[in-house]
Amino acid sequence: MLHSFSADWLTAEAALGLGFYLGFTGPLTYKKAGDLRAIAARVPLDRVLIETDAPFLAPHPFRGQRNEPAYVRPVAERLAEVRGPAERGGRDHQCPCAQRRAEPPMGPIDQPTGPTDPLNTVHHRPPMLSILIVNWNVRDLLRDCLGSIARGRGELEVEVIVVDSASADGSAAMVAAEFPWVTLLPQAENVGFPRGNNIALARARGDFLLLLNPDTVVLDDALPVLVAYLQAHPDVGAVGPQLLNPDGSVQSSRRRFPTLATGFLESTWLEGLAPGVLRRYYALDLPDDATADVEWLVGAGIMIPRAVYERVGGLDEGYFMYSEELDWCRRIVAGGWRVVYHPAARVVHHVGKSSEQAVTARHINFQRAKLRYFRKYHGRAATAILRLFLLGNYAWQLALEAVKGALGSQPELRRQRVRAYRDVLRSGLRPAGY
């Protein structure tokens, strides 16, 4: 029985080699949770016995927050599996320690896996990489994405977590039937991209965390290349691959932080008036084939070390879709880390396959997310002016489409756009989360 596993690991290791168990009692403090996490990486959890009345994490001494899900939840879930009947309050169960003399010494950590487990996920130590996918109604693309992960993981120990946002196309059933090695977390509603990723992040156990869109295909050795880059550059807080269109052309995926001028120019009728502003924003001065420091990355593929996540936290759930990765990267940079575009890793991205299913919602979510970002980082007054400008932009677009339709130019298309722009105006375009 050890009060702190790290206090006397040599003794514990010798005992495990003889077939004994490690016992743990008392409240699960931050220090002891760290010990448990280290042990979980080295021994089978079925040889760790837990009896604690306080399965929570004491306040973090550096952040002043309790119950950090990035650290506690995977530990607590794995401990619950070990405790079994004891977790439900029973006292009559037989302690496995009573059987230890009849058991052989501890075997190897990794266990053989069958063909249904191509990622070798049946093992006791945490994976090197957790891949987190939030899916909404793109079943066939998700199938291709998961297949590419299985082919491209190399020698990495990988876990894949799919959060399905109440898809109506059978996505969840497809994953359960065809990819049993994937951790599937079906939701009762469309939870949005930030919240969906946070759900997955809370379950992830890997040393590195990859947010990956379901409409992507991982090419060649992109996964081990990104992991190796982060291992070799501890000052990097986020790295992204080169994104490619389905035809093989390079997709814009790296950015600099937007200025207030960017807010007025991007995706508005003023876009062509100041090309230099958007050229800087889209980092068009950087070569496509060279690794470069940037300020933020498109969220279709972003990998970060676990230590960074534990410092900056997850995505801001005030966003529903769009700008959440911009916000995340800004917090990572503010924490002192670099953000890097690394084209040696390549991923095909079918842009907007989820959002194109709801065009009006896409307009609303995009602009409300933009306004949330400017409210957070540029203040209320600037955001109010930008909001009025955007509403005016949509009113102008509505009038223009109505005139074109009245003149007989593609009347059905014009009617669709008029309806969409009218709904955008009715929404009021208030900053998301405010």
PDB file of N, CA and C in Angstrom, residues 53-126:
ATOM      1  N   ASP A  53     -12.737   8.408  -1.185  1.00  0.00           N
ATOM      2  CA  ASP A  53     -14.055   9.041  -1.073  1.00  0.00           C
ATOM      3  C   ASP A  53     -14.083  10.396  -1.757  1.00  0.00           C
ATOM      4  N   ALA A  54     -12.978  10.810  -2.371  1.00  0.00           N
ATOM      5  CA  ALA A  54     -12.919  12.131  -2.987  1.00  0.00           C
ATOM      6  C   ALA A  54     -12.274  12.055  -4.365  1.00  0.00           C
ATOM      7  N   PRO A  55     -12.961  11.465  -5.345  1.00  0.00           N
ATOM      8  CA  PRO A  55     -12.375  11.349  -6.692  1.00  0.00           C
ATOM      9  C   PRO A  55     -12.448  12.658  -7.465  1.00  0.00           C
ATOM     10  N   PHE A  56     -11.745  13.668  -6.934  1.00  0.00           N
ATOM     11  CA  PHE A  56     -11.722  14.954  -7.623  1.00  0.00           C
ATOM     12  C   PHE A  56     -10.327  15.522  -7.498  1.00  0.00           C
ATOM     13  N   LEU A  57     -10.072  16.573  -8.227  1.00  0.00           N
ATOM     14  CA  LEU A  57      -8.768  17.218  -8.203  1.00  0.00           C
ATOM     15  C   LEU A  57      -8.825  18.469  -7.339  1.00  0.00           C
ATOM     16  N   ALA A  58      -7.883  18.574  -6.399  1.00  0.00           N
ATOM     17  CA  ALA A  58      -7.810  19.770  -5.571  1.00  0.00           C
ATOM     18  C   ALA A  58      -7.466  20.977  -6.435  1.00  0.00           C
ATOM     19  N   PRO A  59      -7.698  22.193  -5.947  1.00  0.00           N
ATOM     20  CA  PRO A  59      -7.425  23.375  -6.773  1.00  0.00           C
ATOM     21  C   PRO A  59      -6.022  23.367  -7.337  1.00  0.00           C
ATOM     22  N   HIS A  60      -5.928  23.686  -8.635  1.00  0.00           N
ATOM     23  CA  HIS A  60      -4.638  23.741  -9.315  1.00  0.00           C
ATOM     24  C   HIS A  60      -3.833  24.907  -8.720  1.00  0.00           C
ATOM     25  N   PRO A  61      -2.607  24.690  -8.237  1.00  0.00           N
ATOM     26  CA  PRO A  61      -1.869  25.764  -7.563  1.00  0.00           C
ATOM     27  C   PRO A  61      -1.473  26.912  -8.479  1.00  0.00           C
ATOM     28  N   PHE A  62      -1.507  26.681  -9.813  1.00  0.00           N
ATOM     29  CA  PHE A  62      -1.061  27.716 -10.726  1.00  0.00           C
ATOM     30  C   PHE A  62      -2.216  28.401 -11.449  1.00  0.00           C
ATOM     31  N   ARG A  63      -3.341  27.753 -11.546  1.00  0.00           N
ATOM     32  CA  ARG A  63      -4.453  28.350 -12.296  1.00  0.00           C
ATOM     33  C   ARG A  63      -5.631  28.717 -11.409  1.00  0.00           C
ATOM     34  N   GLY A  64      -5.689  28.160 -10.220  1.00  0.00           N
ATOM     35  CA  GLY A  64      -6.771  28.494  -9.316  1.00  0.00           C
ATOM     36  C   GLY A  64      -8.113  27.955  -9.753  1.00  0.00           C
ATOM     37  N   GLN A  65      -8.092  26.889 -10.569  1.00  0.00           N
ATOM     38  CA  GLN A  65      -9.350  26.306 -11.020  1.00  0.00           C
ATOM     39  C   GLN A  65      -9.467  24.878 -10.501  1.00  0.00           C
ATOM     40  N   ARG A  66     -10.689  24.435 -10.287  1.00  0.00           N
ATOM     41  CA  ARG A  66     -10.907  23.081  -9.802  1.00  0.00           C
ATOM     42  C   ARG A  66     -11.407  22.186 -10.929  1.00  0.00           C
ATOM     43  N   ASN A  67     -11.174  20.910 -10.745  1.00  0.00           N
ATOM     44  CA  ASN A  67     -11.781  19.901 -11.614  1.00  0.00           C
ATOM     45  C   ASN A  67     -11.424  20.099 -13.080  1.00  0.00           C
ATOM     46  N   GLU A  68     -10.147  20.301 -13.377  1.00  0.00           N
ATOM     47  CA  GLU A  68      -9.752  20.479 -14.772  1.00  0.00           C
ATOM     48  C   GLU A  68     -10.066  19.215 -15.557  1.00  0.00           C
ATOM     49  N   PRO A  69     -10.968  19.272 -16.519  1.00  0.00           N
ATOM     50  CA  PRO A  69     -11.352  18.052 -17.235  1.00  0.00           C
ATOM     51  C   PRO A  69     -10.214  17.463 -18.040  1.00  0.00           C
ATOM     52  N   ALA A  70      -9.288  18.292 -18.510  1.00  0.00           N
ATOM     53  CA  ALA A  70      -8.179  17.782 -19.315  1.00  0.00           C
ATOM     54  C   ALA A  70      -7.316  16.827 -18.525  1.00  0.00           C
ATOM     55  N   TYR A  71      -7.315  16.974 -17.198  1.00  0.00           N
ATOM     56  CA  TYR A  71      -6.450  16.148 -16.367  1.00  0.00           C
ATOM     57  C   TYR A  71      -7.226  15.107 -15.578  1.00  0.00           C
ATOM     58  N   VAL A  72      -8.344  15.525 -15.021  1.00  0.00           N
ATOM     59  CA  VAL A  72      -9.043  14.664 -14.072  1.00  0.00           C
ATOM     60  C   VAL A  72      -9.918  13.619 -14.730  1.00  0.00           C
ATOM     61  N   ARG A  73     -10.665  14.038 -15.762  1.00  0.00           N
ATOM     62  CA  ARG A  73     -11.709  13.162 -16.272  1.00  0.00           C
ATOM     63  C   ARG A  73     -11.178  11.830 -16.784  1.00  0.00           C
ATOM     64  N   PRO A  74     -10.118  11.815 -17.610  1.00  0.00           N
ATOM     65  CA  PRO A  74      -9.627  10.507 -18.041  1.00  0.00           C
ATOM     66  C   PRO A  74      -9.116   9.667 -16.891  1.00  0.00           C
ATOM     67  N   VAL A  75      -8.498  10.297 -15.883  1.00  0.00           N
ATOM     68  CA  VAL A  75      -8.039   9.549 -14.718  1.00  0.00           C
ATOM     69  C   VAL A  75      -9.226   8.964 -13.972  1.00  0.00           C
ATOM     70  N   ALA A  76     -10.234   9.802 -13.733  1.00  0.00           N
ATOM     71  CA  ALA A  76     -11.391   9.335 -12.980  1.00  0.00           C
ATOM     72  C   ALA A  76     -12.117   8.216 -13.702  1.00  0.00           C
ATOM     73  N   GLU A  77     -12.256   8.334 -15.026  1.00  0.00           N
ATOM     74  CA  GLU A  77     -12.948   7.293 -15.784  1.00  0.00           C
ATOM     75  C   GLU A  77     -12.185   5.967 -15.714  1.00  0.00           C
ATOM     76  N   ARG A  78     -10.874   6.034 -15.811  1.00  0.00           N
ATOM     77  CA  ARG A  78     -10.095   4.799 -15.777  1.00  0.00           C
ATOM     78  C   ARG A  78     -10.102   4.193 -14.380  1.00  0.00           C
ATOM     79  N   LEU A  79     -10.120   5.048 -13.357  1.00  0.00           N
ATOM     80  CA  LEU A  79     -10.181   4.526 -11.997  1.00  0.00           C
ATOM     81  C   LEU A  79     -11.528   3.860 -11.744  1.00  0.00           C
ATOM     82  N   ALA A  80     -12.596   4.431 -12.310  1.00  0.00           N
ATOM     83  CA  ALA A  80     -13.915   3.824 -12.136  1.00  0.00           C
ATOM     84  C   ALA A  80     -13.946   2.428 -12.724  1.00  0.00           C
ATOM     85  N   GLU A  81     -13.257   2.235 -13.847  1.00  0.00           N
ATOM     86  CA  GLU A  81     -13.205   0.907 -14.458  1.00  0.00           C
ATOM     87  C   GLU A  81     -12.484  -0.081 -13.550  1.00  0.00           C
ATOM     88  N   VAL A  82     -11.450   0.402 -12.876  1.00  0.00           N
ATOM     89  CA  VAL A  82     -10.683  -0.481 -11.990  1.00  0.00           C
ATOM     90  C   VAL A  82     -11.481  -0.844 -10.762  1.00  0.00           C
ATOM     91  N   ARG A  83     -12.197   0.144 -10.208  1.00  0.00           N
ATOM     92  CA  ARG A  83     -12.888  -0.087  -8.942  1.00  0.00           C
ATOM     93  C   ARG A  83     -14.066  -1.035  -9.083  1.00  0.00           C
ATOM     94  N   GLY A  84     -14.703  -1.036 -10.241  1.00  0.00           N
ATOM     95  CA  GLY A  84     -15.784  -1.983 -10.495  1.00  0.00           C
ATOM     96  C   GLY A  84     -16.885  -1.879  -9.471  1.00  0.00           C
ATOM     97  N   PRO A  85     -17.261  -3.015  -8.808  1.00  0.00           N
ATOM     98  CA  PRO A  85     -18.387  -3.016  -7.864  1.00  0.00           C
ATOM     99  C   PRO A  85     -18.189  -2.023  -6.733  1.00  0.00           C
ATOM    100  N   ALA A  86     -16.945  -1.778  -6.332  1.00  0.00           N
ATOM    101  CA  ALA A  86     -16.727  -0.856  -5.218  1.00  0.00           C
ATOM    102  C   ALA A  86     -17.205   0.539  -5.555  1.00  0.00           C
ATOM    103  N   GLU A  87     -17.144   0.910  -6.826  1.00  0.00           N
ATOM    104  CA  GLU A  87     -17.576   2.245  -7.240  1.00  0.00           C
ATOM    105  C   GLU A  87     -19.059   2.449  -6.980  1.00  0.00           C
ATOM    106  N   ARG A  88     -19.796   1.353  -6.989  1.00  0.00           N
ATOM    107  CA  ARG A  88     -21.241   1.445  -6.774  1.00  0.00           C
ATOM    108  C   ARG A  88     -21.599   1.337  -5.292  1.00  0.00           C
ATOM    109  N   GLY A  89     -20.563   1.327  -4.444  1.00  0.00           N
ATOM    110  CA  GLY A  89     -20.837   1.389  -3.017  1.00  0.00           C
ATOM    111  C   GLY A  89     -20.906   0.037  -2.344  1.00  0.00           C
ATOM    112  N   GLY A  90     -20.723  -1.069  -3.069  1.00  0.00           N
ATOM    113  CA  GLY A  90     -20.787  -2.373  -2.442  1.00  0.00           C
ATOM    114  C   GLY A  90     -19.581  -2.662  -1.594  1.00  0.00           C
ATOM    115  N   ARG A  91     -19.757  -3.342  -0.465  1.00  0.00           N
ATOM    116  CA  ARG A  91     -18.641  -3.691   0.412  1.00  0.00           C
ATOM    117  C   ARG A  91     -18.419  -5.190   0.443  1.00  0.00           C
ATOM    118  N   ASP A  92     -19.255  -5.965  -0.237  1.00  0.00           N
ATOM    119  CA  ASP A  92     -19.153  -7.415  -0.153  1.00  0.00           C
ATOM    120  C   ASP A  92     -18.347  -8.016  -1.279  1.00  0.00           C
ATOM    121  N   HIS A  93     -17.792  -7.160  -2.175  1.00  0.00           N
ATOM    122  CA  HIS A  93     -17.035  -7.728  -3.278  1.00  0.00           C
ATOM    123  C   HIS A  93     -15.717  -8.291  -2.762  1.00  0.00           C
ATOM    124  N   GLN A  94     -15.195  -9.232  -3.482  1.00  0.00           N
ATOM    125  CA  GLN A  94     -13.923  -9.814  -3.085  1.00  0.00           C
ATOM    126  C   GLN A  94     -12.788  -8.968  -3.618  1.00  0.00           C
ATOM    127  N   CYS A  95     -11.881  -8.574  -2.765  1.00  0.00           N
ATOM    128  CA  CYS A  95     -10.737  -7.782  -3.202  1.00  0.00           C
ATOM    129  C   CYS A  95      -9.838  -8.643  -4.074  1.00  0.00           C
ATOM    130  N   PRO A  96      -9.441  -8.167  -5.245  1.00  0.00           N
ATOM    131  CA  PRO A  96      -8.571  -8.950  -6.109  1.00  0.00           C
ATOM    132  C   PRO A  96      -7.252  -9.302  -5.456  1.00  0.00           C
ATOM    133  N   CYS A  97      -6.869  -8.565  -4.377  1.00  0.00           N
ATOM    134  CA  CYS A  97      -5.610  -8.904  -3.715  1.00  0.00           C
ATOM    135  C   CYS A  97      -5.626 -10.329  -3.195  1.00  0.00           C
ATOM    136  N   ALA A  98      -6.814 -10.837  -2.845  1.00  0.00           N
ATOM    137  CA  ALA A  98      -6.898 -12.186  -2.299  1.00  0.00           C
ATOM    138  C   ALA A  98      -6.482 -13.232  -3.314  1.00  0.00           C
ATOM    139  N   GLN A  99      -6.493 -12.866  -4.598  1.00  0.00           N
ATOM    140  CA  GLN A  99      -6.167 -13.835  -5.637  1.00  0.00           C
ATOM    141  C   GLN A  99      -4.733 -13.702  -6.134  1.00  0.00           C
ATOM    142  N   ARG A 100      -3.944 -12.774  -5.577  1.00  0.00           N
ATOM    143  CA  ARG A 100      -2.680 -12.451  -6.209  1.00  0.00           C
ATOM    144  C   ARG A 100      -1.684 -13.598  -6.204  1.00  0.00           C
ATOM    145  N   ARG A 101      -1.698 -14.472  -5.177  1.00  0.00           N
ATOM    146  CA  ARG A 101      -0.706 -15.541  -5.134  1.00  0.00           C
ATOM    147  C   ARG A 101      -0.930 -16.564  -6.231  1.00  0.00           C
ATOM    148  N   ALA A 102      -2.182 -16.660  -6.712  1.00  0.00           N
ATOM    149  CA  ALA A 102      -2.484 -17.654  -7.740  1.00  0.00           C
ATOM    150  C   ALA A 102      -2.236 -17.130  -9.142  1.00  0.00           C
ATOM    151  N   GLU A 103      -1.916 -15.826  -9.262  1.00  0.00           N
ATOM    152  CA  GLU A 103      -1.756 -15.246 -10.580  1.00  0.00           C
ATOM    153  C   GLU A 103      -0.285 -15.233 -10.985  1.00  0.00           C
ATOM    154  N   PRO A 104      -0.006 -15.349 -12.254  1.00  0.00           N
ATOM    155  CA  PRO A 104       1.379 -15.259 -12.711  1.00  0.00           C
ATOM    156  C   PRO A 104       1.867 -13.829 -12.605  1.00  0.00           C
ATOM    157  N   PRO A 105       3.180 -13.611 -12.691  1.00  0.00           N
ATOM    158  CA  PRO A 105       3.714 -12.253 -12.689  1.00  0.00           C
ATOM    159  C   PRO A 105       3.130 -11.438 -13.830  1.00  0.00           C
ATOM    160  N   MET A 106       3.227 -10.115 -13.676  1.00  0.00           N
ATOM    161  CA  MET A 106       2.656  -9.195 -14.649  1.00  0.00           C
ATOM    162  C   MET A 106       3.244  -9.407 -16.022  1.00  0.00           C
ATOM    163  N   GLY A 107       2.389  -9.468 -17.044  1.00  0.00           N
ATOM    164  CA  GLY A 107       2.825  -9.618 -18.416  1.00  0.00           C
ATOM    165  C   GLY A 107       3.136  -8.286 -19.048  1.00  0.00           C
ATOM    166  N   PRO A 108       3.418  -8.298 -20.338  1.00  0.00           N
ATOM    167  CA  PRO A 108       3.738  -7.050 -21.024  1.00  0.00           C
ATOM    168  C   PRO A 108       2.527  -6.127 -21.075  1.00  0.00           C
ATOM    169  N   ILE A 109       2.805  -4.847 -21.184  1.00  0.00           N
ATOM    170  CA  ILE A 109       1.721  -3.850 -21.196  1.00  0.00           C
ATOM    171  C   ILE A 109       0.870  -3.984 -22.430  1.00  0.00           C
ATOM    172  N   ASP A 110       1.486  -4.054 -23.594  1.00  0.00           N
ATOM    173  CA  ASP A 110       0.731  -4.118 -24.836  1.00  0.00           C
ATOM    174  C   ASP A 110       0.199  -5.524 -25.070  1.00  0.00           C
ATOM    175  N   GLN A 111      -1.043  -5.618 -25.449  1.00  0.00           N
ATOM    176  CA  GLN A 111      -1.672  -6.899 -25.715  1.00  0.00           C
ATOM    177  C   GLN A 111      -1.888  -7.039 -27.213  1.00  0.00           C
ATOM    178  N   PRO A 112      -1.885  -8.260 -27.751  1.00  0.00           N
ATOM    179  CA  PRO A 112      -2.113  -8.427 -29.186  1.00  0.00           C
ATOM    180  C   PRO A 112      -3.501  -7.957 -29.566  1.00  0.00           C
ATOM    181  N   THR A 113      -3.627  -7.440 -30.769  1.00  0.00           N
ATOM    182  CA  THR A 113      -4.919  -6.946 -31.244  1.00  0.00           C
ATOM    183  C   THR A 113      -5.287  -7.646 -32.535  1.00  0.00           C
ATOM    184  N   GLY A 114      -6.572  -7.661 -32.816  1.00  0.00           N
ATOM    185  CA  GLY A 114      -7.061  -8.324 -34.012  1.00  0.00           C
ATOM    186  C   GLY A 114      -7.251  -7.364 -35.151  1.00  0.00           C
ATOM    187  N   PRO A 115      -7.808  -7.830 -36.257  1.00  0.00           N
ATOM    188  CA  PRO A 115      -7.973  -6.979 -37.424  1.00  0.00           C
ATOM    189  C   PRO A 115      -8.972  -5.848 -37.231  1.00  0.00           C
ATOM    190  N   THR A 116      -9.841  -5.948 -36.219  1.00  0.00           N
ATOM    191  CA  THR A 116     -10.795  -4.862 -35.989  1.00  0.00           C
ATOM    192  C   THR A 116     -10.174  -3.715 -35.224  1.00  0.00           C
ATOM    193  N   ASP A 117      -8.896  -3.817 -34.882  1.00  0.00           N
ATOM    194  CA  ASP A 117      -8.221  -2.788 -34.106  1.00  0.00           C
ATOM    195  C   ASP A 117      -6.935  -2.377 -34.811  1.00  0.00           C
ATOM    196  N   PRO A 118      -7.012  -1.743 -35.982  1.00  0.00           N
ATOM    197  CA  PRO A 118      -5.808  -1.435 -36.740  1.00  0.00           C
ATOM    198  C   PRO A 118      -4.912  -0.417 -36.073  1.00  0.00           C
ATOM    199  N   LEU A 119      -5.408   0.322 -35.091  1.00  0.00           N
ATOM    200  CA  LEU A 119      -4.576   1.320 -34.433  1.00  0.00           C
ATOM    201  C   LEU A 119      -3.897   0.777 -33.186  1.00  0.00           C
ATOM    202  N   ASN A 120      -4.087  -0.531 -32.903  1.00  0.00           N
ATOM    203  CA  ASN A 120      -3.509  -1.121 -31.703  1.00  0.00           C
ATOM    204  C   ASN A 120      -3.922  -0.345 -30.457  1.00  0.00           C
ATOM    205  N   THR A 121      -5.214  -0.095 -30.335  1.00  0.00           N
ATOM    206  CA  THR A 121      -5.700   0.698 -29.216  1.00  0.00           C
ATOM    207  C   THR A 121      -5.896  -0.129 -27.959  1.00  0.00           C
ATOM    208  N   VAL A 122      -5.799  -1.451 -28.025  1.00  0.00           N
ATOM    209  CA  VAL A 122      -5.966  -2.277 -26.839  1.00  0.00           C
ATOM    210  C   VAL A 122      -4.619  -2.372 -26.135  1.00  0.00           C
ATOM    211  N   HIS A 123      -4.338  -1.387 -25.325  1.00  0.00           N
ATOM    212  CA  HIS A 123      -3.122  -1.374 -24.546  1.00  0.00           C
ATOM    213  C   HIS A 123      -3.396  -0.584 -23.275  1.00  0.00           C
ATOM    214  N   HIS A 124      -2.460  -0.641 -22.338  1.00  0.00           N
ATOM    215  CA  HIS A 124      -2.707  -0.027 -21.044  1.00  0.00           C
ATOM    216  C   HIS A 124      -2.083   1.351 -20.905  1.00  0.00           C
ATOM    217  N   ARG A 125      -1.027   1.638 -21.624  1.00  0.00           N
ATOM    218  CA  ARG A 125      -0.457   2.974 -21.488  1.00  0.00           C
ATOM    219  C   ARG A 125      -1.191   3.935 -22.420  1.00  0.00           C
ATOM    220  N   PRO A 126      -1.219   5.221 -22.053  1.00  0.00           N
ATOM    221  CA  PRO A 126      -1.935   6.193 -22.884  1.00  0.00           C
ATOM    222  C   PRO A 126      -1.339   6.269 -24.278  1.00  0.00           C
TER     223      PRO A 126
END
